[in-house]
Amino acid sequence: MNARILAWACLALVLLATVSAEVSQVRLSTVRINGENASNESVVLKGDTRATVQVDFWSTRDLDDVRVEAFLSPSGEVSSAVLDMEEELIYSQRLSVQVPDEAGDYDLVVHIQHDNTSYVRRYPLIVERQEHGLVVQSIEFNPEVAQGGRSLGVHVVVLNDGSSRERVRVQATLLGEQQQSWIDVD
C-alpha cells in the first residue's frame, strides 16, 4: 500500500514538473496601458474611453497559436490576438480595451495561452469620471406642433456625468426668431 502511494506521489511530481515547464515557456516582459508602465501600483484611466494595452513577451522555444488577451475585470470585453512565436524573439502585441464609464477600481487582466498552459497577470486600475460629460436625456416641446402666434415651450433635461461643473448654452431658432439661455449644470 505504501509503495502504491509513493508511486502515485512520484507520478504527481513528474506531472507537476512537466506542467510547470510548459507554463514557463512564455515570459512576460512589460505591459503598458496608454503608454504608461503597468505595475502593482494603480494606473488611472478616464471612464468611457478606449485604452491601448501593449504586451511585450517572449518564449523559450518555438510555439504555434499563442493567444494573447486583455480585458478589464469585472465584466470587460476581451481583446485578443493569435500568433506564432519563435524562440527568444520579443513580441509586442497591441490590444484595445473599452474602459467603462462607471468610476471605480478595476483590474486589467493579461492572459497568454498556448495549448493547455496559460499565464495570467492582473494589474490594478482606477477609473475616474470624465471631466466633461454632458448627456442630453430628453427634449420636450409644448405644444408638440409649432403654430404661428403661439409660444412654444421647450423642456430640456441635461445630466452632467463629468466631474466638473459645466456652463451650457441652450439655443432655439424657429421661424427666424432666436432665443438662447445659459444654464449651469452641476
Short mmCIF file of C-alpha atoms in Angstrom, two decimals:
data_model
loop_
_atom_site.label_atom_id
_atom_site.label_comp_id
_atom_site.label_asym_id
_atom_site.label_seq_id
_atom_site.Cartn_x
_atom_site.Cartn_y
_atom_site.Cartn_z
CA MET A 1 0.00 0.00 0.00
CA ASN A 2 2.81 2.44 0.90
CA ALA A 3 4.61 1.59 -2.36
CA ARG A 4 1.46 2.42 -4.31
CA ILE A 5 1.08 5.81 -2.54
CA LEU A 6 4.77 6.56 -3.13
CA ALA A 7 4.41 5.67 -6.83
CA TRP A 8 1.39 7.99 -7.20
CA ALA A 9 3.23 10.78 -5.38
CA CYS A 10 6.23 10.41 -7.73
CA LEU A 11 3.95 10.44 -10.77
CA ALA A 12 2.21 13.58 -9.48
CA LEU A 13 5.58 15.31 -9.01
CA VAL A 14 6.67 14.40 -12.55
CA LEU A 15 3.38 15.70 -13.98
CA LEU A 16 3.61 18.89 -11.92
CA ALA A 17 7.17 19.49 -13.12
CA THR A 18 6.03 18.97 -16.72
CA VAL A 19 3.15 21.43 -16.32
CA SER A 20 5.46 23.95 -14.64
CA ALA A 21 7.89 23.69 -17.53
CA GLU A 22 5.05 24.23 -20.02
CA VAL A 23 3.73 27.32 -18.21
CA SER A 24 7.17 28.94 -18.03
CA GLN A 25 7.75 28.76 -21.82
CA VAL A 26 6.21 32.21 -22.33
CA ARG A 27 7.71 35.08 -20.38
CA LEU A 28 6.07 38.47 -19.94
CA SER A 29 8.46 41.38 -20.37
CA THR A 30 6.36 44.56 -19.95
CA VAL A 31 2.76 45.73 -20.11
CA ARG A 32 1.88 49.34 -20.93
CA ILE A 33 -1.54 50.96 -20.64
CA ASN A 34 -1.83 54.07 -22.81
CA GLY A 35 1.97 54.22 -22.82
CA GLU A 36 2.30 54.01 -19.02
CA ASN A 37 4.06 51.01 -17.49
CA ALA A 38 1.67 48.75 -15.61
CA SER A 39 2.85 47.53 -12.21
CA ASN A 40 1.44 46.72 -8.79
CA GLU A 41 0.54 50.41 -8.43
CA SER A 42 -2.75 51.52 -9.96
CA VAL A 43 -2.88 53.20 -13.35
CA VAL A 44 -5.55 55.91 -13.59
CA LEU A 45 -7.82 55.97 -16.67
CA LYS A 46 -10.69 58.22 -17.70
CA GLY A 47 -14.04 56.46 -17.98
CA ASP A 48 -15.90 55.77 -21.22
CA THR A 49 -12.75 55.72 -23.37
CA ARG A 50 -10.67 53.08 -25.14
CA ALA A 51 -7.29 52.16 -23.67
CA THR A 52 -4.37 50.79 -25.65
CA VAL A 53 -2.67 47.84 -23.96
CA GLN A 54 0.78 46.91 -25.24
CA VAL A 55 2.04 43.49 -24.13
CA ASP A 56 5.73 42.65 -24.67
CA PHE A 57 6.60 38.96 -24.22
CA TRP A 58 8.90 36.20 -25.45
CA SER A 59 9.17 32.42 -25.48
CA THR A 60 11.87 29.94 -24.54
CA ARG A 61 11.02 27.85 -27.64
CA ASP A 62 9.07 27.99 -30.90
CA LEU A 63 5.30 27.98 -30.31
CA ASP A 64 2.29 27.98 -32.65
CA ASP A 65 -1.13 29.51 -32.00
CA VAL A 66 -0.31 31.57 -28.91
CA ARG A 67 -3.33 33.62 -27.80
CA VAL A 68 -2.81 36.98 -26.08
CA GLU A 69 -5.85 38.51 -24.37
CA ALA A 70 -6.54 41.64 -22.36
CA PHE A 71 -9.73 42.69 -20.60
CA LEU A 72 -10.93 44.75 -17.66
CA SER A 73 -12.32 42.84 -14.72
CA PRO A 74 -15.09 42.74 -13.76
CA SER A 75 -17.10 42.31 -16.96
CA GLY A 76 -14.99 43.80 -19.71
CA GLU A 77 -14.92 42.91 -23.38
CA VAL A 78 -11.99 40.71 -24.39
CA SER A 79 -9.45 41.98 -26.92
CA SER A 80 -7.25 39.20 -28.30
CA ALA A 81 -4.76 38.17 -30.97
CA VAL A 82 -3.30 34.83 -32.04
CA LEU A 83 0.26 34.49 -33.29
CA ASP A 84 3.13 32.05 -33.82
CA MET A 85 6.31 32.65 -31.83
CA GLU A 86 9.96 31.90 -32.48
CA GLU A 87 12.33 31.10 -29.64
CA GLU A 88 13.95 34.08 -27.85
CA LEU A 89 12.32 36.77 -30.04
CA ILE A 90 10.49 39.56 -28.23
CA TYR A 91 6.94 40.12 -29.46
CA SER A 92 4.91 43.27 -28.91
CA GLN A 93 1.14 42.96 -29.23
CA ARG A 94 -1.19 45.97 -29.10
CA LEU A 95 -4.72 45.39 -27.90
CA SER A 96 -7.56 47.83 -27.27
CA VAL A 97 -9.99 47.58 -24.35
CA GLN A 98 -13.11 49.60 -23.58
CA VAL A 99 -12.89 51.47 -20.27
CA PRO A 100 -16.29 51.53 -18.52
CA ASP A 101 -17.94 54.87 -17.80
CA GLU A 102 -18.54 53.92 -14.18
CA ALA A 103 -15.81 55.13 -11.82
CA GLY A 104 -14.18 52.59 -9.52
CA ASP A 105 -11.41 50.05 -9.02
CA TYR A 106 -10.79 47.53 -11.79
CA ASP A 107 -8.10 45.08 -12.86
CA LEU A 108 -6.51 44.79 -16.27
CA VAL A 109 -6.14 41.06 -16.88
CA VAL A 110 -3.46 39.95 -19.36
CA HIS A 111 -3.78 36.30 -20.35
CA ILE A 112 -1.28 34.48 -22.59
CA GLN A 113 -2.37 30.98 -23.55
CA HIS A 114 -0.79 28.12 -25.51
CA ASP A 115 -2.34 24.65 -25.74
CA ASN A 116 -3.31 23.67 -22.18
CA THR A 117 -0.99 26.14 -20.46
CA SER A 118 -1.59 29.76 -19.61
CA TYR A 119 -0.01 32.77 -17.95
CA VAL A 120 -2.26 35.31 -16.23
CA ARG A 121 -1.24 38.63 -14.72
CA ARG A 122 -3.51 41.27 -13.13
CA TYR A 123 -2.75 44.99 -12.94
CA PRO A 124 -4.79 47.37 -10.73
CA LEU A 125 -6.60 50.27 -12.40
CA ILE A 126 -8.60 53.21 -11.16
CA VAL A 127 -11.30 54.53 -13.49
CA GLU A 128 -12.24 58.18 -12.95
CA ARG A 129 -15.19 60.07 -14.33
CA GLN A 130 -14.66 62.12 -17.46
CA GLU A 131 -14.02 65.78 -16.71
CA HIS A 132 -16.58 66.82 -19.33
CA GLY A 133 -19.51 64.50 -19.73
CA LEU A 134 -22.85 66.10 -20.55
CA VAL A 135 -25.73 63.88 -21.59
CA VAL A 136 -28.96 65.30 -23.02
CA GLN A 137 -31.53 62.97 -21.51
CA SER A 138 -34.67 64.42 -23.04
CA ILE A 139 -36.09 67.32 -25.03
CA GLU A 140 -39.83 68.03 -24.90
CA PHE A 141 -41.80 70.63 -26.83
CA ASN A 142 -45.14 72.02 -25.67
CA PRO A 143 -47.23 72.04 -27.77
CA GLU A 144 -45.72 69.27 -29.90
CA VAL A 145 -46.52 71.14 -33.13
CA ALA A 146 -45.36 74.76 -33.51
CA GLN A 147 -48.04 77.22 -34.65
CA GLY A 148 -47.71 80.84 -35.66
CA GLY A 149 -48.74 83.28 -32.95
CA ARG A 150 -48.38 80.75 -30.12
CA SER A 151 -45.48 80.38 -27.77
CA LEU A 152 -43.51 77.17 -27.84
CA GLY A 153 -42.20 75.79 -24.57
CA VAL A 154 -39.06 73.69 -24.60
CA HIS A 155 -38.08 71.47 -21.68
CA VAL A 156 -34.52 70.07 -21.79
CA VAL A 157 -33.10 67.62 -19.24
CA VAL A 158 -29.27 67.61 -19.14
CA LEU A 159 -27.23 65.28 -16.94
CA ASN A 160 -23.66 66.21 -16.03
CA ASP A 161 -21.90 62.86 -15.98
CA GLY A 162 -18.48 64.53 -15.72
CA SER A 163 -16.51 65.66 -12.72
CA SER A 164 -16.54 69.42 -13.39
CA ARG A 165 -19.33 72.00 -13.39
CA GLU A 166 -20.41 72.99 -16.90
CA ARG A 167 -21.97 76.11 -18.40
CA VAL A 168 -24.20 75.24 -21.36
CA ARG A 169 -25.88 77.48 -23.92
CA VAL A 170 -29.35 76.38 -24.97
CA GLN A 171 -30.43 77.98 -28.24
CA ALA A 172 -33.61 77.59 -30.28
CA THR A 173 -34.07 79.16 -33.71
CA LEU A 174 -37.63 78.92 -35.06
CA LEU A 175 -39.25 80.87 -37.87
CA GLY A 176 -36.40 83.39 -37.95
CA GLU A 177 -36.61 84.10 -34.21
CA GLN A 178 -33.74 83.13 -31.95
CA GLN A 179 -33.84 82.59 -28.20
CA GLN A 180 -30.92 81.48 -26.09
CA SER A 181 -30.21 80.89 -22.44
CA TRP A 182 -27.19 79.84 -20.39
CA ILE A 183 -27.58 77.17 -17.73
CA ASP A 184 -25.18 75.84 -15.11
CA VAL A 185 -25.06 72.07 -14.86
CA ASP A 186 -23.64 70.61 -11.64
#
